[in-house]
Amino acid sequence: MVEKSFAVTVNQIRKSFNTVNGPRQVLKGVSLEIEEGSCVVIGGENGSGKSLLMNIIAGLEQADKGTFKTSGRIGLVFQEAETQILGETPREDIAFGPKNLGFAKEKIQTAVTKALEATGLTEKADFSARFLSGGEKRRLAVACMLAMDTPIIVLDEPYANLDYQGVKQVNALIKKLKEAKKTVIILSHELEKCLALSDKFVVLYQGEIMFDGTPEEGLRQNLEQWNIRNPLTCYNSIRDMEW
């Protein structure tokens, strides 16, 4: 029997915030395991706690209780990817992280070139980063993670405000990340766009995990009870689509 290696292990994470009406518990004892090299979709309506959970794991928020462990650095791609752009051009932006990590000049150049190629941004390397499309900005954010050799990449609502072409670009990139054996975590309520690409499906509802299993098992659940649209009710599988 092959022993599993986990990229992320979460144990009983709890988090509350003070509101005008008193404390509000947002995460209610969440436990979760994500295998290294897997692609996981965490589905849930807005406010379910998806982003907060990933912010805690990425070190941007502190849990009230519970523990977590990761096998390496986590790269978080925000829903508004343009807020992560620090360089004038994609080339400058991608180089920013490796420079801060103290990479040698030649290593930075090699890392930037490989990241541009992996995300299909080579032709846009010296364009103004601010004028990239939504899909291209998300790819640029991922390129920055690749240049730093980040093993775990979280995509927070990666399809927000994207047209069909943008969705295709993001999914093509997810497939490349899977092929490169990166651990990919997708936070989304748009299951019809990503569930067929995943190895594991988790439903988070009102701060609690309601389902944790395979995508196939998940599609047999009454997802509407957790305010999630079931792709089978209105869409065919995208597993065999050419991205």
PDB file of C-alpha atoms in Angstrom:
ATOM      1  CA  MET A   1       0.000   0.000   0.000  1.00  0.00           C
ATOM      2  CA  VAL A   2       1.410   3.380  -1.057  1.00  0.00           C
ATOM      3  CA  GLU A   3       1.479   5.917   1.761  1.00  0.00           C
ATOM      4  CA  LYS A   4      -0.152   9.209   0.829  1.00  0.00           C
ATOM      5  CA  SER A   5       1.740  12.491   1.049  1.00  0.00           C
ATOM      6  CA  PHE A   6      -0.316  15.553   1.916  1.00  0.00           C
ATOM      7  CA  ALA A   7       0.353  19.077   0.693  1.00  0.00           C
ATOM      8  CA  VAL A   8      -2.145  20.554   3.151  1.00  0.00           C
ATOM      9  CA  THR A   9      -3.497  19.141   6.407  1.00  0.00           C
ATOM     10  CA  VAL A  10      -6.098  21.165   8.337  1.00  0.00           C
ATOM     11  CA  ASN A  11      -7.326  20.135  11.785  1.00  0.00           C
ATOM     12  CA  GLN A  12     -10.329  21.740  13.478  1.00  0.00           C
ATOM     13  CA  ILE A  13      -9.755  25.297  12.276  1.00  0.00           C
ATOM     14  CA  ARG A  14     -12.088  27.822  13.899  1.00  0.00           C
ATOM     15  CA  LYS A  15     -12.369  31.550  13.233  1.00  0.00           C
ATOM     16  CA  SER A  16     -14.767  34.212  14.500  1.00  0.00           C
ATOM     17  CA  PHE A  17     -15.131  37.938  13.899  1.00  0.00           C
ATOM     18  CA  ASN A  18     -16.704  40.593  16.094  1.00  0.00           C
ATOM     19  CA  THR A  19     -19.716  42.305  14.550  1.00  0.00           C
ATOM     20  CA  VAL A  20     -22.206  44.903  15.755  1.00  0.00           C
ATOM     21  CA  ASN A  21     -24.458  41.999  16.702  1.00  0.00           C
ATOM     22  CA  GLY A  22     -21.720  40.159  18.580  1.00  0.00           C
ATOM     23  CA  PRO A  23     -19.200  37.459  17.597  1.00  0.00           C
ATOM     24  CA  ARG A  24     -19.847  35.670  14.284  1.00  0.00           C
ATOM     25  CA  GLN A  25     -18.263  32.265  13.815  1.00  0.00           C
ATOM     26  CA  VAL A  26     -17.170  31.932  10.168  1.00  0.00           C
ATOM     27  CA  LEU A  27     -15.198  28.674  10.333  1.00  0.00           C
ATOM     28  CA  LYS A  28     -16.600  26.023  12.644  1.00  0.00           C
ATOM     29  CA  GLY A  29     -13.996  23.327  13.146  1.00  0.00           C
ATOM     30  CA  VAL A  30     -12.855  22.643   9.577  1.00  0.00           C
ATOM     31  CA  SER A  31     -10.666  19.579   8.981  1.00  0.00           C
ATOM     32  CA  LEU A  32      -9.277  18.722   5.562  1.00  0.00           C
ATOM     33  CA  GLU A  33      -6.486  16.799   3.824  1.00  0.00           C
ATOM     34  CA  ILE A  34      -5.205  17.600   0.323  1.00  0.00           C
ATOM     35  CA  GLU A  35      -2.794  15.206  -1.364  1.00  0.00           C
ATOM     36  CA  GLU A  36       0.384  16.469  -2.980  1.00  0.00           C
ATOM     37  CA  GLY A  37       0.058  16.917  -6.732  1.00  0.00           C
ATOM     38  CA  SER A  38      -3.738  16.785  -6.698  1.00  0.00           C
ATOM     39  CA  CYS A  39      -6.294  19.259  -7.998  1.00  0.00           C
ATOM     40  CA  VAL A  40      -9.034  20.054  -5.492  1.00  0.00           C
ATOM     41  CA  VAL A  41     -12.170  22.117  -5.990  1.00  0.00           C
ATOM     42  CA  ILE A  42     -13.603  23.678  -2.829  1.00  0.00           C
ATOM     43  CA  GLY A  43     -17.130  24.765  -3.662  1.00  0.00           C
ATOM     44  CA  GLY A  44     -19.379  27.024  -1.686  1.00  0.00           C
ATOM     45  CA  GLU A  45     -21.536  30.096  -1.928  1.00  0.00           C
ATOM     46  CA  ASN A  46     -20.166  33.543  -1.189  1.00  0.00           C
ATOM     47  CA  GLY A  47     -19.552  33.844   2.547  1.00  0.00           C
ATOM     48  CA  SER A  48     -19.153  30.110   3.097  1.00  0.00           C
ATOM     49  CA  GLY A  49     -15.596  30.577   4.414  1.00  0.00           C
ATOM     50  CA  LYS A  50     -13.597  29.352   1.388  1.00  0.00           C
ATOM     51  CA  SER A  51     -11.360  32.393   1.019  1.00  0.00           C
ATOM     52  CA  LEU A  52     -10.913  32.814   4.763  1.00  0.00           C
ATOM     53  CA  LEU A  53      -9.768  29.210   5.127  1.00  0.00           C
ATOM     54  CA  MET A  54      -7.184  29.628   2.370  1.00  0.00           C
ATOM     55  CA  ASN A  55      -6.027  32.965   3.800  1.00  0.00           C
ATOM     56  CA  ILE A  56      -5.342  31.203   7.087  1.00  0.00           C
ATOM     57  CA  ILE A  57      -3.418  28.419   5.383  1.00  0.00           C
ATOM     58  CA  ALA A  58      -1.435  30.974   3.365  1.00  0.00           C
ATOM     59  CA  GLY A  59      -0.550  32.886   6.534  1.00  0.00           C
ATOM     60  CA  LEU A  60      -2.613  35.986   5.791  1.00  0.00           C
ATOM     61  CA  GLU A  61      -5.062  35.397   8.666  1.00  0.00           C
ATOM     62  CA  GLN A  62      -4.687  33.721  12.042  1.00  0.00           C
ATOM     63  CA  ALA A  63      -7.085  31.043  13.244  1.00  0.00           C
ATOM     64  CA  ASP A  64      -8.681  31.282  16.697  1.00  0.00           C
ATOM     65  CA  LYS A  65      -8.249  27.551  17.246  1.00  0.00           C
ATOM     66  CA  GLY A  66      -6.995  24.529  15.322  1.00  0.00           C
ATOM     67  CA  THR A  67      -3.829  23.675  13.453  1.00  0.00           C
ATOM     68  CA  PHE A  68      -2.668  23.260   9.879  1.00  0.00           C
ATOM     69  CA  LYS A  69       0.436  21.994   8.125  1.00  0.00           C
ATOM     70  CA  THR A  70       1.670  22.469   4.556  1.00  0.00           C
ATOM     71  CA  SER A  71       4.428  20.715   2.633  1.00  0.00           C
ATOM     72  CA  GLY A  72       5.694  23.949   1.072  1.00  0.00           C
ATOM     73  CA  ARG A  73       4.948  27.568   0.202  1.00  0.00           C
ATOM     74  CA  ILE A  74       1.451  28.504  -0.854  1.00  0.00           C
ATOM     75  CA  GLY A  75       0.802  30.908  -3.730  1.00  0.00           C
ATOM     76  CA  LEU A  76      -2.594  32.573  -3.515  1.00  0.00           C
ATOM     77  CA  VAL A  77      -4.119  34.075  -6.675  1.00  0.00           C
ATOM     78  CA  PHE A  78      -6.790  36.527  -5.583  1.00  0.00           C
ATOM     79  CA  GLN A  79     -10.130  36.951  -7.326  1.00  0.00           C
ATOM     80  CA  GLU A  80      -8.987  40.438  -8.386  1.00  0.00           C
ATOM     81  CA  ALA A  81      -5.639  39.348  -9.801  1.00  0.00           C
ATOM     82  CA  GLU A  82      -4.688  42.870 -10.867  1.00  0.00           C
ATOM     83  CA  THR A  83      -4.188  43.820  -7.211  1.00  0.00           C
ATOM     84  CA  GLN A  84      -1.166  41.482  -7.216  1.00  0.00           C
ATOM     85  CA  ILE A  85       0.606  43.189 -10.116  1.00  0.00           C
ATOM     86  CA  LEU A  86       3.720  44.991  -8.904  1.00  0.00           C
ATOM     87  CA  GLY A  87       5.763  45.343 -12.105  1.00  0.00           C
ATOM     88  CA  GLU A  88       5.142  47.548 -15.144  1.00  0.00           C
ATOM     89  CA  THR A  89       5.396  44.561 -17.496  1.00  0.00           C
ATOM     90  CA  PRO A  90       4.803  40.818 -17.027  1.00  0.00           C
ATOM     91  CA  ARG A  91       8.559  40.253 -17.216  1.00  0.00           C
ATOM     92  CA  GLU A  92       9.204  42.745 -14.394  1.00  0.00           C
ATOM     93  CA  ASP A  93       6.302  41.443 -12.338  1.00  0.00           C
ATOM     94  CA  ILE A  94       7.411  37.816 -12.552  1.00  0.00           C
ATOM     95  CA  ALA A  95      10.986  38.742 -11.617  1.00  0.00           C
ATOM     96  CA  PHE A  96       9.878  40.559  -8.453  1.00  0.00           C
ATOM     97  CA  GLY A  97       9.404  37.437  -6.308  1.00  0.00           C
ATOM     98  CA  PRO A  98      12.649  35.647  -7.233  1.00  0.00           C
ATOM     99  CA  LYS A  99      14.586  38.885  -6.617  1.00  0.00           C
ATOM    100  CA  ASN A 100      13.093  39.163  -3.122  1.00  0.00           C
ATOM    101  CA  LEU A 101      14.043  35.542  -2.466  1.00  0.00           C
ATOM    102  CA  GLY A 102      17.643  36.359  -3.359  1.00  0.00           C
ATOM    103  CA  PHE A 103      17.866  34.311  -6.552  1.00  0.00           C
ATOM    104  CA  ALA A 104      21.017  34.867  -8.632  1.00  0.00           C
ATOM    105  CA  LYS A 105      20.577  37.024 -11.759  1.00  0.00           C
ATOM    106  CA  GLU A 106      20.916  34.122 -14.206  1.00  0.00           C
ATOM    107  CA  LYS A 107      18.490  32.020 -12.169  1.00  0.00           C
ATOM    108  CA  ILE A 108      15.962  34.865 -12.202  1.00  0.00           C
ATOM    109  CA  GLN A 109      16.183  35.199 -15.974  1.00  0.00           C
ATOM    110  CA  THR A 110      15.727  31.454 -16.446  1.00  0.00           C
ATOM    111  CA  ALA A 111      12.804  31.337 -13.995  1.00  0.00           C
ATOM    112  CA  VAL A 112      11.056  34.270 -15.698  1.00  0.00           C
ATOM    113  CA  THR A 113      11.493  32.766 -19.170  1.00  0.00           C
ATOM    114  CA  LYS A 114      10.133  29.390 -18.077  1.00  0.00           C
ATOM    115  CA  ALA A 115       7.179  30.984 -16.243  1.00  0.00           C
ATOM    116  CA  LEU A 116       6.264  33.076 -19.292  1.00  0.00           C
ATOM    117  CA  GLU A 117       6.370  29.984 -21.515  1.00  0.00           C
ATOM    118  CA  ALA A 118       4.371  27.849 -19.074  1.00  0.00           C
ATOM    119  CA  THR A 119       1.572  30.417 -18.858  1.00  0.00           C
ATOM    120  CA  GLY A 120       1.544  31.387 -22.538  1.00  0.00           C
ATOM    121  CA  LEU A 121       2.590  34.983 -21.872  1.00  0.00           C
ATOM    122  CA  THR A 122       5.879  35.093 -23.777  1.00  0.00           C
ATOM    123  CA  GLU A 123       4.471  37.359 -26.491  1.00  0.00           C
ATOM    124  CA  LYS A 124       3.105  39.734 -23.839  1.00  0.00           C
ATOM    125  CA  ALA A 125       6.297  39.760 -21.733  1.00  0.00           C
ATOM    126  CA  ASP A 126       7.079  43.426 -22.331  1.00  0.00           C
ATOM    127  CA  PHE A 127       3.547  44.791 -22.699  1.00  0.00           C
ATOM    128  CA  SER A 128       1.969  46.948 -20.023  1.00  0.00           C
ATOM    129  CA  ALA A 129       0.728  44.513 -17.384  1.00  0.00           C
ATOM    130  CA  ARG A 130      -2.197  46.785 -16.535  1.00  0.00           C
ATOM    131  CA  PHE A 131      -3.698  46.344 -19.992  1.00  0.00           C
ATOM    132  CA  LEU A 132      -3.753  42.548 -19.990  1.00  0.00           C
ATOM    133  CA  SER A 133      -7.140  40.823 -20.147  1.00  0.00           C
ATOM    134  CA  GLY A 134      -8.688  39.322 -17.015  1.00  0.00           C
ATOM    135  CA  GLY A 135      -7.579  35.825 -17.974  1.00  0.00           C
ATOM    136  CA  GLU A 136      -4.073  37.036 -18.764  1.00  0.00           C
ATOM    137  CA  LYS A 137      -3.795  38.780 -15.384  1.00  0.00           C
ATOM    138  CA  ARG A 138      -4.700  35.554 -13.625  1.00  0.00           C
ATOM    139  CA  ARG A 139      -2.109  33.706 -15.709  1.00  0.00           C
ATOM    140  CA  LEU A 140       0.434  36.376 -14.790  1.00  0.00           C
ATOM    141  CA  ALA A 141      -0.287  35.859 -11.087  1.00  0.00           C
ATOM    142  CA  VAL A 142       0.304  32.127 -11.531  1.00  0.00           C
ATOM    143  CA  ALA A 143       3.498  32.822 -13.507  1.00  0.00           C
ATOM    144  CA  CYS A 144       4.801  34.735 -10.499  1.00  0.00           C
ATOM    145  CA  MET A 145       4.208  31.658  -8.333  1.00  0.00           C
ATOM    146  CA  LEU A 146       5.914  29.377 -10.852  1.00  0.00           C
ATOM    147  CA  ALA A 147       8.990  31.596 -11.000  1.00  0.00           C
ATOM    148  CA  MET A 148       9.382  31.153  -7.238  1.00  0.00           C
ATOM    149  CA  ASP A 149       8.846  27.390  -7.605  1.00  0.00           C
ATOM    150  CA  THR A 150       5.773  27.517  -5.385  1.00  0.00           C
ATOM    151  CA  PRO A 151       4.445  23.940  -5.004  1.00  0.00           C
ATOM    152  CA  ILE A 152       0.890  24.769  -3.857  1.00  0.00           C
ATOM    153  CA  ILE A 153      -1.242  27.202  -5.845  1.00  0.00           C
ATOM    154  CA  VAL A 154      -4.656  28.457  -4.745  1.00  0.00           C
ATOM    155  CA  LEU A 155      -6.988  30.063  -7.292  1.00  0.00           C
ATOM    156  CA  ASP A 156      -9.732  32.104  -5.615  1.00  0.00           C
ATOM    157  CA  GLU A 157     -12.804  32.377  -7.886  1.00  0.00           C
ATOM    158  CA  PRO A 158     -10.603  32.193 -11.009  1.00  0.00           C
ATOM    159  CA  TYR A 159     -13.542  32.561 -13.429  1.00  0.00           C
ATOM    160  CA  ALA A 160     -14.955  35.778 -11.988  1.00  0.00           C
ATOM    161  CA  ASN A 161     -15.779  38.306 -14.719  1.00  0.00           C
ATOM    162  CA  LEU A 162     -14.167  36.189 -17.462  1.00  0.00           C
ATOM    163  CA  ASP A 163     -15.622  35.586 -20.915  1.00  0.00           C
ATOM    164  CA  TYR A 164     -15.487  32.179 -22.600  1.00  0.00           C
ATOM    165  CA  GLN A 165     -11.982  32.779 -23.949  1.00  0.00           C
ATOM    166  CA  GLY A 166     -10.766  33.741 -20.493  1.00  0.00           C
ATOM    167  CA  VAL A 167     -12.260  30.584 -18.986  1.00  0.00           C
ATOM    168  CA  LYS A 168     -10.480  28.497 -21.628  1.00  0.00           C
ATOM    169  CA  GLN A 169      -7.172  30.209 -20.816  1.00  0.00           C
ATOM    170  CA  VAL A 170      -7.529  29.542 -17.099  1.00  0.00           C
ATOM    171  CA  ASN A 171      -8.473  25.897 -17.589  1.00  0.00           C
ATOM    172  CA  ALA A 172      -5.605  25.329 -20.024  1.00  0.00           C
ATOM    173  CA  LEU A 173      -3.283  26.680 -17.346  1.00  0.00           C
ATOM    174  CA  ILE A 174      -4.809  24.439 -14.660  1.00  0.00           C
ATOM    175  CA  LYS A 175      -4.160  21.414 -16.873  1.00  0.00           C
ATOM    176  CA  LYS A 176      -0.517  22.489 -17.272  1.00  0.00           C
ATOM    177  CA  LEU A 177      -0.158  22.908 -13.515  1.00  0.00           C
ATOM    178  CA  LYS A 178      -1.529  19.408 -12.997  1.00  0.00           C
ATOM    179  CA  GLU A 179       0.922  18.011 -15.548  1.00  0.00           C
ATOM    180  CA  ALA A 180       3.745  19.765 -13.670  1.00  0.00           C
ATOM    181  CA  LYS A 181       2.611  17.956 -10.479  1.00  0.00           C
ATOM    182  CA  LYS A 182       1.681  21.169  -8.678  1.00  0.00           C
ATOM    183  CA  THR A 183      -0.973  20.990  -5.981  1.00  0.00           C
ATOM    184  CA  VAL A 184      -3.866  23.117  -7.250  1.00  0.00           C
ATOM    185  CA  ILE A 185      -6.723  24.315  -5.039  1.00  0.00           C
ATOM    186  CA  ILE A 186      -9.643  26.006  -6.803  1.00  0.00           C
ATOM    187  CA  LEU A 187     -12.163  27.998  -4.768  1.00  0.00           C
ATOM    188  CA  SER A 188     -15.303  28.392  -6.852  1.00  0.00           C
ATOM    189  CA  HIS A 189     -19.073  28.201  -6.945  1.00  0.00           C
ATOM    190  CA  GLU A 190     -18.953  27.785 -10.750  1.00  0.00           C
ATOM    191  CA  LEU A 191     -18.549  24.010 -10.732  1.00  0.00           C
ATOM    192  CA  GLU A 192     -19.498  23.606 -14.389  1.00  0.00           C
ATOM    193  CA  LYS A 193     -16.221  25.298 -15.336  1.00  0.00           C
ATOM    194  CA  CYS A 194     -13.774  23.359 -13.199  1.00  0.00           C
ATOM    195  CA  LEU A 195     -15.124  20.237 -11.492  1.00  0.00           C
ATOM    196  CA  ALA A 196     -14.172  17.920 -14.364  1.00  0.00           C
ATOM    197  CA  LEU A 197     -10.549  18.974 -13.924  1.00  0.00           C
ATOM    198  CA  SER A 198     -10.426  18.023 -10.245  1.00  0.00           C
ATOM    199  CA  ASP A 199      -9.403  14.884  -8.348  1.00  0.00           C
ATOM    200  CA  LYS A 200     -11.253  15.831  -5.163  1.00  0.00           C
ATOM    201  CA  PHE A 201     -14.346  17.900  -4.396  1.00  0.00           C
ATOM    202  CA  VAL A 202     -15.132  19.591  -1.088  1.00  0.00           C
ATOM    203  CA  VAL A 203     -18.255  21.567  -0.180  1.00  0.00           C
ATOM    204  CA  LEU A 204     -17.998  24.279   2.452  1.00  0.00           C
ATOM    205  CA  TYR A 205     -21.289  25.657   3.746  1.00  0.00           C
ATOM    206  CA  GLN A 206     -21.675  28.198   6.546  1.00  0.00           C
ATOM    207  CA  GLY A 207     -18.184  27.427   7.803  1.00  0.00           C
ATOM    208  CA  GLU A 208     -18.537  23.638   7.856  1.00  0.00           C
ATOM    209  CA  ILE A 209     -17.512  20.893   5.445  1.00  0.00           C
ATOM    210  CA  MET A 210     -20.643  19.181   4.181  1.00  0.00           C
ATOM    211  CA  PHE A 211     -19.034  16.909   1.573  1.00  0.00           C
ATOM    212  CA  ASP A 212     -15.507  15.602   0.945  1.00  0.00           C
ATOM    213  CA  GLY A 213     -15.059  13.045  -1.802  1.00  0.00           C
ATOM    214  CA  THR A 214     -14.661  12.477  -5.530  1.00  0.00           C
ATOM    215  CA  PRO A 215     -16.244  14.794  -8.126  1.00  0.00           C
ATOM    216  CA  GLU A 216     -18.405  11.905  -9.329  1.00  0.00           C
ATOM    217  CA  GLU A 217     -19.756  11.305  -5.819  1.00  0.00           C
ATOM    218  CA  GLY A 218     -20.260  15.021  -5.341  1.00  0.00           C
ATOM    219  CA  LEU A 219     -22.448  15.330  -8.415  1.00  0.00           C
ATOM    220  CA  ARG A 220     -24.815  12.769  -6.901  1.00  0.00           C
ATOM    221  CA  GLN A 221     -25.372  15.013  -3.877  1.00  0.00           C
ATOM    222  CA  ASN A 222     -28.195  17.489  -3.514  1.00  0.00           C
ATOM    223  CA  LEU A 223     -25.854  20.437  -3.990  1.00  0.00           C
ATOM    224  CA  GLU A 224     -28.724  22.923  -4.089  1.00  0.00           C
ATOM    225  CA  GLN A 225     -29.283  22.410  -0.351  1.00  0.00           C
ATOM    226  CA  TRP A 226     -25.910  24.125   0.119  1.00  0.00           C
ATOM    227  CA  ASN A 227     -26.790  26.851  -2.399  1.00  0.00           C
ATOM    228  CA  ILE A 228     -24.509  25.436  -5.112  1.00  0.00           C
ATOM    229  CA  ARG A 229     -25.695  24.851  -8.680  1.00  0.00           C
ATOM    230  CA  ASN A 230     -25.226  21.249  -9.820  1.00  0.00           C
ATOM    231  CA  PRO A 231     -23.580  21.268 -13.283  1.00  0.00           C
ATOM    232  CA  LEU A 232     -25.549  18.170 -14.318  1.00  0.00           C
ATOM    233  CA  THR A 233     -28.798  20.074 -14.148  1.00  0.00           C
ATOM    234  CA  CYS A 234     -27.824  22.436 -16.939  1.00  0.00           C
ATOM    235  CA  TYR A 235     -24.433  21.476 -18.406  1.00  0.00           C
ATOM    236  CA  ASN A 236     -22.656  18.443 -19.848  1.00  0.00           C
ATOM    237  CA  SER A 237     -19.267  17.369 -18.494  1.00  0.00           C
ATOM    238  CA  ILE A 238     -16.292  19.422 -19.665  1.00  0.00           C
ATOM    239  CA  ARG A 239     -13.779  16.645 -19.017  1.00  0.00           C
ATOM    240  CA  ASP A 240     -13.177  15.903 -22.716  1.00  0.00           C
ATOM    241  CA  MET A 241     -13.263  19.510 -23.912  1.00  0.00           C
ATOM    242  CA  GLU A 242     -10.222  20.816 -25.827  1.00  0.00           C
ATOM    243  CA  TRP A 243      -8.734  23.606 -23.684  1.00  0.00           C
TER     244      TRP A 243
END
